[in-house]
Amino acid sequence: MLQDIRDNAQGTIAKIIIVVLIVSLSIWGMDAIIGGFSGEPEVATVNGEEITEREYLRVVQMESQRRLSQMETPDPSLLDENLIRREVLEGLVQERVLTQDAAAQGLELSDADIDSLITQMPQFQLDGRFNSDQFLAVVRNNYGMGIAEFREALRTQVVVNHIRSGISQSGFIAKAGAEKLMGLQGQTRDFRTLTLSAEEVADEVAVSDEDIAEYYQANQALFMRPETVTAEYITLSLGAVADPEDVSEADVQARYEERAAEMANEERQTAHILIEDGDEAELTIAEVEQKLADGEDFAELAKTYSADIASAGNGGDVGYVGRGLFDPAYEEAMFALNIGEVSGPVRSSFGTHFIKLLDVRESEVPGLDVMADDIRAELALERAGEAYAKARSDLADSAYSADNLMDPASELGLELREKDGVTRDGGMPPFDHAGLLRQLYSEDVLEEGYNTELIDVGDNVSVVARVKEHFPAAQLPLDEVEGVIRATLEQQKTRELLAARAEEIIQALTSGRSLDELDSVSAEWESHVAQDRNAATTMPAVVAKAFSMPRPESGAAVYGRAETASGVVVVALDAVNDNVEDIDATELTQLSRFMATLQGQREYAAYQQYLRDNAVVERP
């Protein structure tokens, strides 16, 4: 066979191919060989202008990396690649229509403008000056672009940002509008509430079997058993491959000695007299020093002279402390004393101290017999990393090639587990992991019977699964949901009856009758005076209703009703209290700017949508 290849390589056909290659290279360059003669593939055209596949895939990759970087534990299996691709393509279309519009308006940047921008960008500078090597390295390594590609991307971005900022900053809000908004925000309302509870209409609520059957037939979509699978799975964790028996007694002893030295911290109880720096400090120091020499009580002197108010009343006692907590000078003197000794004047950042050592204690260290098992397990975990990596690789390979999970589990000595009722929305761990669920319900696994890939569901925890049994969504029988339907209909009819009762009361009150004249009402009004929009003492639905009602006129209350979790509330709005006097000029200015910014952003979004709607976008 090799001889045939050698013979053909010397033949006429081979020589013709070589001639064609030479001509192609000389006329069209390497692109003629690599990409053919039709140019770079495109994914869409916008008003006749191409979006190339290379540009599209580069942005897809950048967006995927950006989303991964935002994850606490980056996991590519959690990315929705189809969604990313759709969003990236739409973003490129939006960008293209903006740059085309900018070009039509004459908004273009020259090469000199781009050069000026690049030389001013800090990421391309060393020691405050532009550096070409730095520029090349950042563009290629960080952005994954060629120089020409980066320049065009920068040109596009600057133009788009110029359009965005120009339109966004053009938003305008009249001062009167901001004042009105601030007035509304500070407004309070006086209202009364009358609560109608379910007990008031309980005797009137009746649900028949026919009602239940009718509701069931009309709302069958509400009573579906969700699609589920019974999943088999293998969990591999670092702990599963860690073997404490591989840890020697000598290693346990060595680690124990390290821990014992750390735990056996010496703590010292001291008292001090602090003399703060000042004009009289030297005289006070000398006076205290003399009284200590004369044998006067340290605690009494601390109460009289110490500037440390927190400890002075307790004879200067600052309690037990170890190393690293006090000023270095204080600490050095403290650890140089014997119990009962008093130091001479010690200078620190706080002033001058006289220090007395009251007591010394050491933390009690548990014995080796108490700590041995924990130390052994800890060392086993530390050393299991390499074994875990190998076991993970072996499990991934074995599960990929097997048509079951029993064999991979047996090969690696792992437990094969089973979980019932796993829905597309997940369940208990490990099926609360979106990437594992996505694979479990993929066509290959759900319908073709393959195992999932090995998915990392946590730190040093990996899972591979398969579908043992699939249960499609199914209609629940009426007898299983009858109780739920009855409760739903009872609640629905209760609310209808309460709403009707509330409307009767509102009509009577609006016609001029008082609450006392209504025999069917046993509840009483509850007053709410000067309530603001964020009132925490009143139910949100009631506050929202009170602030949505029209302003009362001629002193006559306005009535409405609000539904709450416990029933229906009749609301009587008595007064609207405006707050125009307390408007702060600074806050008004800030609000005006904020509203203008929002308006500008809305105008930019509308402008962008207009361009998009009128663009001719074609996809191959």
Coordinates of C-alpha atoms in Angstrom, one line a residue:
M1 CA 0.0 0.0 0.0
L2 CA 2.8 2.4 0.9
Q3 CA 4.4 1.7 -2.5
D4 CA 1.1 2.6 -4.2
I5 CA 1.1 6.0 -2.4
R6 CA 4.7 6.7 -3.4
D7 CA 3.9 5.8 -7.0
N8 CA 0.8 8.1 -7.1
A9 CA 2.7 10.9 -5.6
Q10 CA 5.0 10.9 -8.7
G11 CA 2.1 10.7 -11.1
T12 CA 0.4 13.3 -13.4
I13 CA -2.6 13.9 -11.0
A14 CA -0.2 14.8 -8.1
K15 CA 1.6 17.3 -10.3
I16 CA -1.6 19.0 -11.4
I17 CA -2.7 19.4 -7.7
I18 CA 0.7 21.0 -6.9
V19 CA 0.3 23.4 -9.8
V20 CA -3.2 24.4 -8.6
L21 CA -1.9 25.0 -5.1
I22 CA 0.9 27.2 -6.3
V23 CA -1.4 29.3 -8.4
S24 CA -4.0 29.6 -5.6
L25 CA -1.4 30.7 -3.1
S26 CA 0.1 33.2 -5.5
I27 CA -3.3 34.8 -6.4
W28 CA -5.5 34.5 -3.3
G29 CA -3.1 33.6 -0.5
M30 CA -3.5 30.9 2.2
D31 CA -7.2 31.8 2.7
A32 CA -7.9 30.1 -0.6
I33 CA -6.7 26.8 0.8
I34 CA -8.1 27.1 4.3
G35 CA -11.4 28.9 3.8
G36 CA -12.1 28.4 0.1
F37 CA -13.0 31.2 -2.3
S38 CA -16.3 32.2 -0.7
G39 CA -15.0 34.4 2.1
E40 CA -15.5 34.0 5.9
P41 CA -18.7 32.3 6.9
E42 CA -21.5 34.5 8.2
V43 CA -24.1 34.0 10.9
A44 CA -26.4 36.9 9.9
T45 CA -26.5 40.1 7.7
V46 CA -27.9 43.4 9.0
N47 CA -29.0 45.7 6.3
G48 CA -26.6 43.8 4.0
E49 CA -23.6 44.0 6.4
E50 CA -22.3 40.7 7.5
I51 CA -21.8 39.4 11.1
T52 CA -19.0 36.8 10.6
E53 CA -19.0 33.5 12.3
R54 CA -15.6 34.2 13.8
E55 CA -16.8 37.4 15.4
Y56 CA -19.9 35.7 16.7
L57 CA -18.1 32.7 18.2
R58 CA -15.5 35.0 19.8
V59 CA -18.2 37.0 21.6
V60 CA -20.0 33.7 22.6
Q61 CA -16.8 32.5 24.2
M62 CA -16.2 35.8 26.0
E63 CA -19.8 35.9 27.3
S64 CA -19.5 32.3 28.5
Q65 CA -16.3 33.1 30.4
R66 CA -17.9 36.2 31.9
R67 CA -20.8 34.2 33.3
L68 CA -18.5 31.5 34.6
S69 CA -16.4 34.1 36.4
Q70 CA -19.6 35.3 38.2
M71 CA -20.2 31.8 39.7
E72 CA -19.0 31.1 43.2
T73 CA -18.0 27.7 41.9
P74 CA -17.5 27.9 38.1
D75 CA -19.3 25.0 36.4
P76 CA -19.6 24.9 32.6
S77 CA -22.5 22.4 32.8
L78 CA -24.6 25.2 34.4
L79 CA -24.4 27.4 31.3
D80 CA -27.3 27.5 28.9
E81 CA -25.3 27.6 25.7
N82 CA -28.4 28.0 23.5
L83 CA -29.5 31.0 25.5
I84 CA -26.0 32.6 25.4
R85 CA -25.9 32.1 21.6
R86 CA -29.3 33.7 21.1
E87 CA -28.5 36.7 23.3
V88 CA -25.0 37.2 21.7
L89 CA -26.4 37.2 18.2
E90 CA -29.2 39.7 19.1
G91 CA -26.6 41.9 20.9
L92 CA -24.4 41.9 17.8
V93 CA -27.4 42.8 15.6
Q94 CA -28.3 45.7 18.0
E95 CA -24.7 46.9 17.9
R96 CA -24.6 46.7 14.1
V97 CA -27.7 48.8 13.6
L98 CA -26.4 51.4 16.0
T99 CA -23.0 51.7 14.2
Q100 CA -24.7 51.8 10.8
D101 CA -26.9 54.7 12.1
A102 CA -23.9 56.4 13.5
A103 CA -22.1 56.1 10.1
A104 CA -25.2 57.5 8.4
Q105 CA -25.0 60.6 10.7
G106 CA -21.3 61.0 10.1
L107 CA -20.2 59.8 13.6
E108 CA -17.0 58.0 12.8
L109 CA -13.6 57.8 14.4
S110 CA -10.4 58.1 12.3
D111 CA -7.4 55.9 12.7
A112 CA -5.7 58.7 14.5
D113 CA -8.5 58.9 17.0
I114 CA -8.2 55.2 17.7
D115 CA -4.5 55.5 18.1
S116 CA -5.0 58.3 20.7
L117 CA -7.5 56.3 22.7
I118 CA -5.3 53.2 22.7
T119 CA -2.2 55.1 24.0
Q120 CA -4.2 56.6 26.8
M121 CA -5.7 53.3 28.1
P122 CA -4.0 52.3 31.4
Q123 CA -3.9 48.6 30.6
F124 CA -1.5 49.3 27.8
Q125 CA 0.9 51.4 29.8
L126 CA 4.0 50.6 31.8
D127 CA 5.3 53.2 34.3
G128 CA 2.6 55.6 33.1
R129 CA 3.6 55.5 29.4
F130 CA 2.2 53.5 26.5
N131 CA 4.2 50.3 25.7
S132 CA 3.7 48.5 22.5
D133 CA 4.8 45.1 23.8
Q134 CA 2.3 45.5 26.7
F135 CA -0.4 46.4 24.1
L136 CA 0.3 43.3 22.0
A137 CA 0.3 41.0 25.0
V138 CA -2.9 42.3 26.5
V139 CA -4.8 42.3 23.2
R140 CA -3.8 38.8 22.3
N141 CA -3.8 37.1 25.7
N142 CA -6.6 38.9 27.5
Y143 CA -8.9 39.7 24.7
G144 CA -8.1 36.9 22.3
M145 CA -8.0 39.3 19.3
G146 CA -5.6 40.4 16.6
I147 CA -4.6 44.1 16.5
A148 CA -6.8 45.0 13.6
E149 CA -9.8 43.2 15.1
F150 CA -9.3 45.0 18.5
R151 CA -9.1 48.4 16.8
E152 CA -12.4 47.8 15.0
A153 CA -14.0 46.5 18.2
L154 CA -12.9 49.6 20.0
R155 CA -14.1 51.9 17.2
T156 CA -17.5 50.2 17.4
Q157 CA -17.7 50.4 21.2
V158 CA -16.8 54.1 21.3
V159 CA -19.3 55.0 18.7
V160 CA -22.1 53.0 20.4
N161 CA -21.2 54.5 23.8
H162 CA -21.3 58.0 22.2
I163 CA -24.8 57.5 20.9
R164 CA -26.0 56.0 24.2
S165 CA -24.6 58.8 26.3
G166 CA -25.8 61.5 23.9
I167 CA -29.4 60.2 24.0
S168 CA -29.4 59.2 27.7
Q169 CA -28.1 62.6 28.8
S170 CA -30.7 64.4 26.9
G171 CA -33.5 63.4 29.2
F172 CA -35.4 66.3 30.8
I173 CA -37.9 66.5 33.6
A174 CA -39.7 69.7 34.6
K175 CA -39.2 70.9 38.1
A176 CA -42.9 70.8 38.7
G177 CA -42.9 67.1 37.9
A178 CA -40.2 66.4 40.4
E179 CA -42.0 68.5 43.0
K180 CA -45.2 66.6 42.4
L181 CA -43.4 63.3 42.8
M182 CA -41.8 64.3 46.0
G183 CA -45.1 65.6 47.3
L184 CA -46.8 62.3 46.5
Q185 CA -43.9 60.4 48.2
G186 CA -44.4 62.4 51.4
Q187 CA -48.1 62.3 51.3
T188 CA -50.1 60.7 54.1
R189 CA -53.7 59.7 54.3
D190 CA -56.4 59.3 57.0
F191 CA -58.6 56.3 56.5
R192 CA -60.8 53.8 58.4
T193 CA -61.1 50.1 57.8
L194 CA -63.9 47.5 58.4
T195 CA -62.7 43.9 58.2
L196 CA -65.2 41.2 57.0
S197 CA -64.0 37.8 57.9
A198 CA -64.8 34.4 56.4
E199 CA -66.9 33.4 59.5
E200 CA -69.5 36.0 58.6
V201 CA -70.5 34.1 55.4
A202 CA -69.5 30.5 56.4
D203 CA -73.2 29.4 56.6
E204 CA -73.8 30.5 53.0
V205 CA -70.8 28.6 51.5
A206 CA -71.8 25.4 49.8
V207 CA -69.9 23.3 47.3
S208 CA -71.6 20.3 45.6
D209 CA -70.1 17.3 43.9
E210 CA -71.2 18.7 40.6
D211 CA -69.2 21.9 41.3
I212 CA -66.1 19.8 42.0
A213 CA -66.5 17.7 38.9
E214 CA -67.1 20.8 36.7
Y215 CA -64.0 22.6 38.1
Y216 CA -61.9 19.4 37.6
Q217 CA -62.9 19.2 33.9
A218 CA -62.4 22.9 33.3
N219 CA -58.9 23.0 35.0
Q220 CA -57.3 19.6 34.2
A221 CA -54.0 21.3 33.5
L222 CA -53.8 22.1 37.2
F223 CA -54.1 18.5 38.3
M224 CA -51.2 16.9 36.4
R225 CA -48.7 14.6 38.1
P226 CA -45.4 16.0 37.0
E227 CA -42.9 14.2 34.8
T228 CA -40.4 12.3 37.0
V229 CA -37.7 9.7 36.7
T230 CA -36.2 7.2 39.0
A231 CA -32.5 7.8 38.8
E232 CA -29.6 5.5 39.6
Y233 CA -26.4 7.4 40.5
I234 CA -22.9 7.0 41.9
T235 CA -21.4 9.7 44.1
L236 CA -17.6 10.0 44.3
S237 CA -16.2 12.3 47.0
L238 CA -12.8 13.0 48.4
G239 CA -13.9 11.4 51.6
A240 CA -14.8 8.2 49.8
V241 CA -11.2 7.6 48.6
A242 CA -9.5 8.8 51.8
D243 CA -8.2 5.8 53.8
P244 CA -7.3 6.7 57.4
E245 CA -5.6 3.2 57.7
D246 CA -2.9 4.4 55.4
V247 CA -1.8 7.1 57.9
S248 CA 1.1 5.9 60.1
E249 CA 1.2 6.3 63.9
A250 CA 4.4 8.4 63.5
D251 CA 2.5 10.9 61.2
V252 CA -0.3 11.1 63.7
Q253 CA 2.2 11.8 66.5
A254 CA 3.9 14.5 64.5
R255 CA 0.7 16.3 63.7
Y256 CA -0.4 16.0 67.3
E257 CA 2.7 17.6 68.5
E258 CA 2.2 20.5 66.1
R259 CA -1.4 21.0 67.3
A260 CA -0.4 20.7 70.9
A261 CA 2.1 23.4 70.6
E262 CA -0.5 25.6 68.9
M263 CA -3.1 24.8 71.6
A264 CA -0.9 25.2 74.6
N265 CA -1.0 29.0 74.6
E266 CA 0.2 30.6 77.8
E267 CA -2.1 33.4 79.0
R268 CA -1.2 36.0 81.6
Q269 CA -3.5 38.0 83.9
T270 CA -2.2 41.5 84.5
A271 CA -3.2 44.8 86.1
H272 CA -1.8 48.1 85.0
I273 CA -1.7 51.8 85.9
L274 CA -1.8 53.9 82.7
I275 CA -0.4 57.4 82.8
E276 CA -1.3 59.4 79.7
D277 CA 1.2 61.8 78.1
G278 CA 0.8 65.4 79.1
D279 CA 2.4 68.3 81.0
E280 CA 2.1 66.6 84.4
A281 CA 2.9 63.1 83.2
E282 CA 6.5 63.0 84.4
L283 CA 5.5 64.1 87.9
T284 CA 2.7 61.6 88.1
I285 CA 5.0 58.8 86.9
A286 CA 7.5 59.6 89.6
E287 CA 4.8 59.9 92.2
V288 CA 3.3 56.5 91.4
E289 CA 6.8 54.9 91.2
Q290 CA 7.7 56.2 94.6
K291 CA 4.4 55.0 96.2
L292 CA 4.9 51.5 94.7
A293 CA 8.4 51.5 96.1
D294 CA 6.9 52.4 99.5
G295 CA 4.7 49.3 99.3
E296 CA 1.3 50.9 98.7
D297 CA -1.4 48.7 97.3
F298 CA -1.2 48.5 93.4
A299 CA -5.0 48.1 93.0
E300 CA -5.7 51.3 95.1
L301 CA -3.1 53.2 93.1
A302 CA -4.8 52.1 89.9
K303 CA -8.1 53.4 91.1
T304 CA -6.5 56.8 91.9
Y305 CA -4.1 57.3 89.0
S306 CA -4.9 55.1 86.0
A307 CA -6.3 56.8 82.9
D308 CA -7.7 53.4 81.7
I309 CA -11.3 54.0 83.0
A310 CA -12.4 50.5 82.0
S311 CA -10.0 48.7 84.3
A312 CA -9.2 51.3 87.0
G313 CA -12.3 50.6 89.0
N314 CA -11.3 46.9 89.1
G315 CA -7.8 47.7 90.4
G316 CA -6.3 47.9 86.9
D317 CA -7.1 44.2 86.1
V318 CA -7.3 43.7 82.3
G319 CA -7.8 39.9 82.5
Y320 CA -6.1 37.0 80.8
V321 CA -4.5 37.5 77.4
G322 CA -2.0 35.7 75.2
R323 CA 0.6 36.9 72.8
G324 CA -0.2 39.2 69.9
L325 CA -3.1 41.2 71.6
F326 CA -1.3 44.0 73.5
D327 CA 1.1 46.7 72.4
P328 CA 4.5 45.0 71.8
A329 CA 6.2 46.9 74.7
Y330 CA 3.5 46.0 77.1
E331 CA 3.6 42.4 76.0
E332 CA 7.4 42.1 76.4
A333 CA 7.2 43.5 79.9
M334 CA 4.2 41.3 80.8
F335 CA 6.0 38.1 79.8
A336 CA 9.2 39.1 81.6
L337 CA 7.5 39.3 85.0
N338 CA 7.0 36.6 87.7
I339 CA 3.7 36.4 89.5
G340 CA 3.3 39.3 91.9
E341 CA 6.1 41.4 90.4
V342 CA 5.5 45.0 89.2
S343 CA 7.4 46.4 86.2
G344 CA 9.0 49.8 86.1
P345 CA 7.6 52.5 83.7
V346 CA 6.8 50.9 80.3
R347 CA 6.3 53.2 77.3
S348 CA 3.6 52.2 74.7
S349 CA 1.6 54.0 72.1
F350 CA -1.0 54.7 74.8
G351 CA 1.3 56.3 77.4
T352 CA 3.3 54.9 80.3
H353 CA 2.3 51.7 82.2
F354 CA 3.1 50.2 85.5
I355 CA 2.3 46.5 85.0
K356 CA 1.7 43.8 87.7
L357 CA 1.5 40.1 86.8
L358 CA -1.4 38.6 88.8
D359 CA -1.5 35.0 87.4
V360 CA -0.3 32.6 84.6
R361 CA -2.3 29.8 83.1
E362 CA -1.9 27.5 80.1
S363 CA -4.6 26.1 77.9
E364 CA -5.2 22.4 78.6
V365 CA -4.3 20.3 75.6
P366 CA -6.4 17.1 75.0
G367 CA -4.4 13.9 75.0
L368 CA -3.3 12.0 71.8
D369 CA -5.9 9.4 72.5
V370 CA -8.6 12.0 72.2
M371 CA -7.4 13.7 69.0
A372 CA -5.9 10.7 67.2
D373 CA -9.0 9.7 65.1
D374 CA -9.6 13.3 64.0
I375 CA -6.0 13.8 63.1
R376 CA -5.9 10.5 61.2
A377 CA -9.0 11.4 59.2
E378 CA -7.6 14.9 58.5
L379 CA -4.3 13.5 57.2
A380 CA -6.1 11.0 55.1
L381 CA -8.1 13.7 53.4
E382 CA -5.0 15.8 52.7
R383 CA -3.4 12.9 51.0
A384 CA -6.4 11.7 49.1
G385 CA -6.3 14.4 46.4
E386 CA -4.2 12.4 43.9
A387 CA -6.3 9.2 44.5
Y388 CA -9.5 11.2 44.1
A389 CA -8.3 12.7 40.8
K390 CA -7.5 9.2 39.5
A391 CA -10.7 7.7 40.7
R392 CA -12.7 10.5 39.1
S393 CA -10.9 9.9 35.8
D394 CA -11.5 6.2 36.0
L395 CA -15.2 6.7 36.9
A396 CA -15.7 9.1 34.0
D397 CA -14.1 6.7 31.5
S398 CA -16.0 3.6 32.9
A399 CA -19.4 5.3 33.0
Y400 CA -18.9 6.7 29.5
S401 CA -18.3 3.2 28.0
A402 CA -20.8 1.2 30.1
D403 CA -24.5 0.8 29.4
N404 CA -25.2 0.6 33.2
L405 CA -23.8 2.0 36.4
M406 CA -23.6 -1.3 38.3
D407 CA -20.3 -2.3 36.6
P408 CA -18.6 1.1 37.2
A409 CA -19.7 1.1 40.8
S410 CA -18.4 -2.5 41.3
E411 CA -15.1 -1.7 39.6
L412 CA -14.4 1.2 41.9
G413 CA -16.0 -0.1 45.0
L414 CA -18.6 2.6 45.2
E415 CA -22.2 2.4 46.2
L416 CA -24.9 2.4 43.5
R417 CA -27.8 4.5 44.9
E418 CA -31.3 5.2 43.7
K419 CA -33.6 8.2 43.9
D420 CA -37.3 8.3 43.1
G421 CA -39.5 11.2 41.9
V422 CA -36.8 13.4 40.4
T423 CA -38.5 16.1 38.4
R424 CA -37.1 18.5 35.8
D425 CA -37.1 21.1 38.6
G426 CA -34.9 19.0 40.8
G427 CA -35.1 17.7 44.3
M428 CA -32.9 16.6 47.1
P429 CA -29.1 16.6 46.6
P430 CA -27.4 15.7 44.3
F431 CA -30.4 16.4 42.1
D432 CA -30.6 20.0 43.1
H433 CA -27.7 20.7 40.7
A434 CA -28.9 22.3 37.4
G435 CA -26.2 20.7 35.3
L436 CA -26.9 17.2 36.5
L437 CA -30.6 17.7 35.9
R438 CA -30.1 19.1 32.4
Q439 CA -28.1 16.0 31.5
L440 CA -30.5 13.6 33.2
Y441 CA -33.4 15.0 31.1
S442 CA -31.4 15.2 27.9
E443 CA -32.5 13.1 24.9
D444 CA -29.4 10.9 25.1
V445 CA -30.0 9.9 28.8
L446 CA -33.8 10.1 29.0
E447 CA -34.6 8.4 25.7
E448 CA -31.5 6.6 24.5
G449 CA -30.5 5.1 27.9
Y450 CA -27.0 6.5 28.2
N451 CA -25.3 7.5 31.4
T452 CA -24.8 11.2 32.1
E453 CA -21.3 12.6 32.0
L454 CA -19.5 12.9 35.4
I455 CA -20.7 16.1 36.9
D456 CA -19.0 18.0 39.7
V457 CA -21.8 19.0 42.0
G458 CA -19.7 20.4 44.8
D459 CA -16.2 20.8 46.1
N460 CA -14.5 17.4 45.5
V461 CA -17.9 15.7 45.0
S462 CA -18.8 14.2 41.5
V463 CA -21.9 12.3 40.4
V464 CA -22.7 10.2 37.4
A465 CA -26.4 9.1 36.9
R466 CA -28.8 7.3 34.5
V467 CA -32.5 7.0 34.2
K468 CA -33.8 3.7 35.5
E469 CA -37.5 4.5 34.9
H470 CA -39.3 7.4 33.3
F471 CA -42.8 8.5 34.3
P472 CA -44.3 11.0 31.8
A473 CA -46.7 13.7 33.2
A474 CA -50.1 12.2 33.8
Q475 CA -53.6 13.4 34.8
L476 CA -54.3 12.9 38.5
P477 CA -57.7 11.1 39.1
L478 CA -60.5 13.1 40.6
D479 CA -60.6 11.2 43.8
E480 CA -57.0 12.2 44.6
V481 CA -57.7 15.9 44.2
E482 CA -61.3 16.2 45.3
G483 CA -60.3 17.6 48.7
V484 CA -58.0 20.2 47.2
I485 CA -60.8 21.3 44.7
R486 CA -63.4 21.5 47.5
A487 CA -61.1 23.8 49.6
T488 CA -60.4 25.9 46.5
L489 CA -64.0 26.4 45.7
E490 CA -65.0 27.1 49.3
Q491 CA -62.3 29.8 49.5
Q492 CA -63.4 31.2 46.1
K493 CA -67.1 31.3 47.1
T494 CA -66.2 32.8 50.4
R495 CA -64.4 35.6 48.7
E496 CA -67.2 36.2 46.3
L497 CA -69.7 36.4 49.1
L498 CA -67.5 38.7 51.1
A499 CA -66.9 40.9 48.1
A500 CA -70.7 41.2 47.5
R501 CA -71.2 42.0 51.2
A502 CA -68.5 44.7 51.0
E503 CA -70.2 46.2 47.9
E504 CA -73.6 46.3 49.7
I505 CA -71.9 48.1 52.6
I506 CA -70.1 50.6 50.3
Q507 CA -73.3 51.4 48.5
A508 CA -75.2 52.0 51.8
L509 CA -72.4 54.2 53.1
T510 CA -72.1 56.1 49.9
S511 CA -75.9 56.8 50.0
G512 CA -75.4 58.5 53.3
R513 CA -76.3 55.8 55.8
S514 CA -74.0 55.2 58.8
L515 CA -72.4 51.9 59.9
D516 CA -74.7 51.8 62.9
E517 CA -77.8 51.7 60.6
L518 CA -76.6 48.5 58.9
D519 CA -78.0 45.5 60.8
S520 CA -75.9 43.0 58.9
V521 CA -72.6 44.5 60.1
S522 CA -71.2 43.5 63.5
A523 CA -67.7 44.8 63.0
E524 CA -66.5 48.4 63.9
W525 CA -64.4 50.9 62.1
E526 CA -60.6 51.0 62.9
S527 CA -59.0 54.4 62.4
H528 CA -55.6 54.9 60.7
V529 CA -54.4 58.5 60.9
A530 CA -51.6 60.1 58.9
Q531 CA -50.5 56.8 57.4
D532 CA -47.7 56.9 54.8
R533 CA -47.2 54.6 51.8
N534 CA -44.8 52.4 53.7
A535 CA -46.9 52.0 56.8
A536 CA -45.8 48.8 58.5
T537 CA -48.7 48.6 60.9
T538 CA -51.3 48.1 58.2
M539 CA -51.7 45.3 55.7
P540 CA -50.0 46.2 52.4
A541 CA -53.1 45.5 50.3
V542 CA -55.1 47.9 52.5
V543 CA -52.5 50.7 52.3
A544 CA -52.2 50.2 48.5
K545 CA -56.0 50.5 48.2
A546 CA -56.1 53.6 50.4
F547 CA -53.5 55.4 48.2
S548 CA -55.1 54.4 45.0
M549 CA -58.5 56.0 45.8
P550 CA -59.5 59.5 44.7
R551 CA -59.1 62.5 47.0
P552 CA -62.3 63.0 49.1
E553 CA -64.2 66.2 48.3
S554 CA -66.4 68.4 50.6
G555 CA -65.5 66.3 53.6
A556 CA -67.3 63.2 52.3
A557 CA -65.4 60.0 52.7
V558 CA -64.6 57.8 49.6
Y559 CA -65.1 54.1 49.9
G560 CA -63.5 51.1 48.4
R561 CA -62.5 47.5 49.3
A562 CA -59.3 45.5 49.5
E563 CA -58.8 41.7 49.5
T564 CA -56.4 40.3 52.1
A565 CA -55.3 36.9 53.1
S566 CA -57.9 36.7 55.9
G567 CA -60.9 38.3 54.2
V568 CA -62.2 41.5 52.6
V569 CA -61.6 45.0 54.1
V570 CA -63.9 48.0 53.4
V571 CA -61.7 51.2 53.3
A572 CA -63.1 54.6 54.0
L573 CA -60.7 57.3 52.9
D574 CA -61.4 60.5 54.9
A575 CA -58.5 62.9 54.1
V576 CA -55.4 63.3 52.0
N577 CA -52.6 65.2 53.7
D578 CA -50.1 66.8 51.2
N579 CA -46.5 67.5 52.3
V580 CA -45.3 70.3 50.1
E581 CA -43.7 72.4 52.8
D582 CA -41.0 69.9 53.8
I583 CA -39.5 69.4 50.3
D584 CA -35.7 69.7 50.6
A585 CA -34.1 71.7 47.8
T586 CA -31.1 69.3 47.6
E587 CA -33.2 66.2 47.5
L588 CA -35.4 67.8 44.9
T589 CA -32.3 68.5 42.7
Q590 CA -31.1 64.9 43.1
L591 CA -34.6 63.5 42.3
S592 CA -34.8 65.7 39.2
R593 CA -31.5 64.4 37.9
F594 CA -32.4 60.8 38.6
M595 CA -35.8 61.2 36.8
A596 CA -34.0 62.9 33.9
T597 CA -31.6 60.0 33.7
L598 CA -34.4 57.4 33.7
Q599 CA -36.2 59.4 31.0
G600 CA -33.0 59.5 28.9
Q601 CA -32.5 55.8 29.3
R602 CA -36.1 55.2 28.1
E603 CA -35.5 57.4 25.1
Y604 CA -32.4 55.5 24.2
A605 CA -34.1 52.1 24.5
A606 CA -37.0 53.4 22.3
Y607 CA -34.5 54.7 19.7
Q608 CA -32.6 51.5 19.8
Q609 CA -35.8 49.5 19.3
Y610 CA -36.8 51.7 16.4
L611 CA -33.6 51.0 14.6
R612 CA -33.9 47.3 15.3
D613 CA -37.5 47.1 14.1
N614 CA -36.6 48.8 10.8
A615 CA -33.5 46.8 10.2
V616 CA -33.4 44.0 7.5
V617 CA -31.9 41.0 9.3
E618 CA -31.3 37.8 7.4
R619 CA -29.8 34.6 8.7
P620 CA -28.4 31.9 6.4

